[in-house]
XYZ file of C-alpha atoms in Angstrom:
348
model
C -41.725 55.701 36.022
C -39.032 55.049 38.601
C -36.098 52.720 38.304
C -37.025 49.043 38.314
C -36.377 47.185 41.524
C -33.231 45.040 41.755
C -33.812 41.290 41.727
C -30.921 39.107 42.857
C -30.569 35.471 41.965
C -28.075 33.065 43.549
C -26.449 30.604 41.140
C -24.349 27.636 42.211
C -21.620 26.053 40.069
C -20.311 22.478 40.158
C -21.634 21.507 43.576
C -24.427 22.070 46.059
C -22.263 24.290 48.266
C -22.202 27.996 47.228
C -18.491 27.977 46.463
C -18.793 30.499 43.650
C -21.721 32.888 43.940
C -22.868 35.216 41.166
C -25.203 38.145 41.672
C -27.135 39.419 38.681
C -29.772 42.084 38.470
C -32.221 43.187 35.844
C -30.889 46.736 35.880
C -27.144 46.101 36.088
C -24.678 43.263 36.077
C -22.994 42.750 39.383
C -20.798 39.694 39.791
C -19.264 38.763 43.091
C -17.131 35.649 43.461
C -16.346 34.264 46.846
C -13.801 31.430 46.605
C -14.883 29.580 49.679
C -13.434 26.186 48.681
C -9.749 26.839 48.408
C -8.690 24.515 51.181
C -5.282 23.078 50.614
C -4.623 25.654 47.880
C -6.451 23.580 45.247
C -9.220 25.586 43.651
C -10.194 22.655 41.414
C -11.469 20.611 44.347
C -14.264 21.541 46.677
C -13.356 20.615 50.251
C -16.915 21.252 51.465
C -18.702 18.746 49.238
C -15.909 16.516 47.970
C -16.727 17.187 44.286
C -14.572 18.566 41.511
C -15.230 21.920 39.919
C -16.814 22.130 36.464
C -13.566 23.142 34.719
C -11.704 20.218 36.232
C -14.433 17.774 35.236
C -14.454 19.041 31.633
C -10.658 18.894 31.415
C -10.577 15.309 32.642
C -13.371 14.349 30.252
C -11.533 15.812 27.266
C -8.349 14.010 28.257
C -10.303 10.774 28.518
C -11.759 11.314 25.043
C -8.320 11.867 23.565
C -7.087 8.455 24.667
C -10.279 6.483 24.049
C -10.054 3.958 21.225
C -11.721 5.439 18.163
C -13.216 2.269 16.734
C -16.295 0.116 17.190
C -17.200 -3.484 16.397
C -20.881 -4.372 16.330
C -22.678 -7.587 15.443
C -26.376 -7.053 14.800
C -28.118 -10.168 13.522
C -26.309 -11.243 10.366
C -24.410 -7.945 9.976
C -20.887 -7.264 11.232
C -20.200 -3.511 11.370
C -16.642 -2.236 11.664
C -16.077 1.453 12.456
C -12.559 2.889 12.407
C -9.299 1.244 11.401
C -8.804 -0.175 14.901
C -11.867 -2.364 14.377
C -9.959 -4.455 11.828
C -7.973 -5.959 14.703
C -11.164 -7.717 15.787
C -10.693 -10.128 12.873
C -7.800 -11.637 14.837
C -10.154 -12.624 17.653
C -11.383 -16.166 18.140
C -14.972 -15.800 16.965
C -17.414 -18.516 17.884
C -18.464 -20.841 15.102
C -22.089 -19.810 15.516
C -21.379 -16.079 15.244
C -18.944 -16.489 12.365
C -21.379 -18.647 10.431
C -24.271 -16.275 11.064
C -22.574 -13.199 9.581
C -23.497 -12.690 5.926
C -23.012 -8.910 5.684
C -19.851 -6.998 6.562
C -19.933 -3.204 6.731
C -16.799 -1.027 6.720
C -17.064 2.602 7.843
C -14.355 5.230 8.335
C -11.596 2.790 7.285
C -9.085 3.320 4.487
C -9.668 0.801 1.698
C -5.945 0.006 1.558
C -6.167 -1.126 5.182
C -9.204 -3.264 4.371
C -7.319 -4.982 1.532
C -4.720 -6.261 3.984
C -7.340 -8.097 6.088
C -9.418 -9.564 3.247
C -7.723 -12.992 3.600
C -8.636 -12.987 7.303
C -12.196 -11.976 6.469
C -12.427 -14.859 4.020
C -11.298 -17.322 6.686
C -13.154 -15.943 9.719
C -16.513 -15.299 8.014
C -16.828 -17.749 5.104
C -20.554 -17.032 4.670
C -20.158 -13.281 4.140
C -21.885 -12.474 0.842
C -22.639 -8.765 1.138
C -19.970 -6.067 1.523
C -20.718 -2.450 2.401
C -18.253 0.429 2.145
C -18.817 3.903 3.544
C -16.144 6.579 3.991
C -13.451 4.130 2.858
C -11.748 6.321 0.232
C -12.623 4.158 -2.744
C -11.331 6.450 -5.478
C -10.109 4.213 -8.350
C -11.611 1.395 -10.369
C -8.370 -0.500 -9.842
C -9.189 -0.885 -6.142
C -12.069 -3.247 -6.926
C -9.501 -5.760 -8.219
C -8.562 -6.527 -4.618
C -12.001 -8.025 -3.937
C -11.299 -10.874 -6.372
C -9.376 -12.754 -3.658
C -12.585 -13.410 -1.683
C -14.550 -16.657 -1.957
C -17.822 -15.114 -3.011
C -19.648 -11.776 -3.123
C -23.341 -11.671 -4.021
C -24.023 -8.040 -3.133
C -21.887 -4.922 -3.077
C -22.929 -1.584 -1.601
C -20.739 1.474 -2.142
C -21.982 4.550 -0.301
C -21.355 7.765 -2.274
C -20.243 9.411 0.960
C -16.466 9.213 1.157
C -16.124 7.026 -1.974
C -15.430 9.204 -5.044
C -15.305 6.162 -7.338
C -19.111 6.192 -7.630
C -18.805 9.434 -9.610
C -17.476 7.365 -12.523
C -20.356 6.428 -14.804
C -18.995 2.971 -15.641
C -17.892 1.840 -12.199
C -20.683 -0.724 -11.833
C -19.830 -2.298 -15.192
C -16.186 -2.568 -14.202
C -17.174 -4.328 -10.964
C -19.336 -6.797 -12.916
C -16.522 -7.449 -15.377
C -13.671 -7.873 -12.894
C -15.738 -9.881 -10.398
C -17.726 -11.829 -12.960
C -16.748 -15.158 -11.369
C -18.863 -14.169 -8.333
C -22.098 -13.952 -10.387
C -23.030 -10.866 -8.414
C -26.752 -10.399 -7.804
C -27.036 -6.775 -6.631
C -24.973 -3.604 -6.697
C -26.163 -0.752 -4.480
C -29.513 -2.515 -4.115
C -30.107 -2.800 -7.884
C -30.568 -6.202 -9.484
C -27.875 -7.208 -11.974
C -29.307 -8.239 -15.340
C -27.867 -10.260 -18.193
C -27.690 -7.086 -20.282
C -25.469 -5.546 -17.614
C -23.051 -8.476 -17.876
C -22.965 -8.236 -21.663
C -22.310 -4.501 -21.534
C -19.541 -4.983 -18.955
C -17.846 -7.533 -21.217
C -18.079 -5.232 -24.218
C -16.651 -2.272 -22.332
C -13.739 -3.894 -20.506
C -13.060 -7.187 -22.301
C -10.332 -5.626 -24.425
C -8.733 -4.160 -21.289
C -8.042 -7.590 -19.811
C -6.691 -8.845 -23.132
C -4.262 -5.935 -23.417
C -3.160 -6.311 -19.795
C -2.383 -10.009 -20.244
C -0.646 -9.607 -23.606
C 1.667 -6.782 -22.517
C 3.111 -8.522 -19.449
C 6.206 -10.753 -19.695
C 5.591 -14.512 -19.473
C 7.319 -14.921 -16.102
C 5.259 -12.076 -14.656
C 2.036 -13.629 -15.939
C 2.827 -16.953 -14.268
C 3.686 -15.293 -10.946
C 0.409 -13.351 -10.922
C -1.856 -16.181 -12.013
C -0.896 -18.682 -9.320
C -3.810 -21.056 -8.763
C -5.596 -19.992 -11.929
C -2.588 -21.055 -13.971
C -2.482 -24.408 -12.156
C -6.160 -25.014 -12.869
C -5.673 -24.240 -16.520
C -2.672 -26.567 -16.733
C -4.632 -29.328 -14.966
C -7.490 -28.876 -17.425
C -5.135 -29.161 -20.399
C -3.642 -32.329 -18.912
C -7.085 -33.886 -18.427
C -8.208 -33.150 -22.007
C -4.898 -33.995 -23.645
C -5.820 -37.584 -24.474
C -9.333 -36.821 -25.674
C -10.365 -36.147 -29.235
C -11.577 -32.685 -30.056
C -15.109 -33.816 -30.846
C -15.464 -35.781 -27.618
C -14.931 -32.793 -25.334
C -18.383 -32.004 -24.029
C -20.004 -28.628 -23.559
C -19.304 -28.607 -19.836
C -15.580 -28.905 -20.430
C -15.756 -26.141 -23.018
C -17.444 -23.889 -20.507
C -14.818 -24.772 -17.931
C -12.064 -23.924 -20.376
C -13.698 -20.619 -21.259
C -14.168 -19.802 -17.574
C -10.513 -20.462 -16.789
C -9.443 -18.366 -19.775
C -11.521 -15.412 -18.642
C -10.119 -15.635 -15.136
C -6.627 -15.822 -16.596
C -7.108 -12.518 -18.383
C -8.866 -10.855 -15.478
C -6.182 -11.982 -13.043
C -3.836 -9.544 -14.777
C -5.982 -6.714 -13.415
C -4.736 -6.635 -9.848
C -4.372 -3.917 -7.228
C -1.312 -2.842 -5.293
C -1.848 -0.804 -2.140
C 0.027 2.454 -1.686
C 2.060 1.100 1.225
C 3.068 -2.002 -0.719
C 3.835 0.126 -3.770
C 5.998 2.495 -1.723
C 7.767 -0.484 -0.152
C 8.485 -1.965 -3.569
C 9.570 1.455 -4.794
C 12.070 1.782 -1.960
C 13.295 -1.745 -2.624
C 13.735 -0.899 -6.302
C 15.647 2.253 -5.411
C 17.973 0.271 -3.160
C 18.567 -2.264 -5.933
C 19.270 0.492 -8.444
C 21.682 2.118 -6.006
C 23.493 -1.186 -5.457
C 23.672 -1.893 -9.192
C 24.992 1.606 -9.880
C 27.768 1.257 -7.297
C 28.611 -2.252 -8.523
C 28.814 -1.136 -12.166
C 30.905 1.893 -11.204
C 33.372 -0.390 -9.394
C 33.551 -2.714 -12.414
C 34.148 0.215 -14.761
C 36.848 1.597 -12.476
C 38.583 -1.772 -12.252
C 38.349 -2.299 -16.026
C 39.760 1.190 -16.620
C 42.713 0.515 -14.355
C 43.413 -2.799 -16.125
C 43.234 -1.071 -19.502
C 45.627 1.673 -18.373
C 48.109 -0.901 -17.038
C 47.876 -2.818 -20.302
C 48.600 0.307 -22.346
C 51.571 1.145 -20.109
C 52.894 -2.391 -20.512
C 52.592 -2.193 -24.302
C 54.684 0.962 -24.271
C 57.358 -0.393 -21.903
C 57.504 -3.953 -23.188
C 59.878 -3.434 -26.162
C 62.515 -1.829 -23.982
C 61.955 -4.360 -21.196
C 62.369 -7.221 -23.685
C 65.672 -5.801 -24.995
C 66.967 -5.454 -21.439
C 65.953 -9.019 -20.566
C 67.735 -10.418 -23.638
C 70.848 -8.336 -22.955
C 71.040 -9.450 -19.322
C 70.621 -13.092 -20.329
C 73.402 -12.852 -22.941
C 75.784 -11.166 -20.509
C 75.144 -13.808 -17.820
C 75.690 -16.782 -20.167
C 78.619 -15.293 -22.090
C 81.117 -17.180 -19.869
C 79.641 -20.675 -19.600
C 81.856 -21.918 -16.751
C 81.347 -18.892 -14.515
C 77.594 -19.034 -15.178
C 77.460 -22.698 -14.153
C 79.405 -21.957 -10.955
C 77.054 -19.087 -10.169
C 74.006 -21.313 -10.629
C 75.496 -24.066 -8.452
C 76.296 -21.485 -5.779
C 72.700 -20.202 -5.784
C 71.413 -23.770 -5.424
C 73.775 -24.423 -2.512
C 72.715 -21.200 -0.786
C 69.077 -22.217 -1.039
C 69.778 -25.488 0.775
């Protein structure tokens, strides 16, 4: 059999004009480039068709992608979905009353949980009817982070996606959520109904934790953390102060027990890394100031002590010299009186 015939195929790149032509054959590779659109010395622009070359288009597209905002805000029915940390800025917008009241589910994706904590007060104000929170790829890694959710008005459902949230690897994480957020009377966690047995188990597992946390803190620190809870408890005590013990009804007892539980649980709070680092820097500055201040006090006290010791050593001789000089001056009474009168006259 003879050599196969050569078949040539013309291929065009970037535009309809054959600016760059490639010749390929079945038997051999032959490539011939004819730069026909180099008018003006710019090979990235085709002067024949007015279109950019493929490389230029791709370069511009990549540059555009690099500066595009990497976040998304989507409202689908009753669900508000926030993708990327930049989406949290949308909570500062003036949402319509209808839209804000319609949202009952808020989903966070690809956002650091510490950043979410900072906007929870805004979420509580902007979307008061939000009852279901979803977290995916939010770096939920510690049980302590769930404490931050206690500042919301109400949470009926909580969904923590295992993807990007290592905290779900802890066996008892659901019980901790039920214990710390017991005042929400949560209905579902990750789509599973919460039962009374779950609440009892959560109390058994973590009840002692809240007691220890509240008993170990100083009194002033407890009051500063409690805030409104402490005020409610004080108001309750004031209302029941004049009543006899037997007259207090069951409802008031429940209220008292509820406040007490919240008081203990309020000790379990969460501090974000940024806030912790800020407080750490502030503490370091205070320690530095105190160290310098104490060093200055010690230095000043040392100098005073050294001067005092020197005076104690010199004082006997100084006292003898003072007495001697006084005796010599007053030995001749008349001359001493004249000298004193002369000094008085010179002063005038």
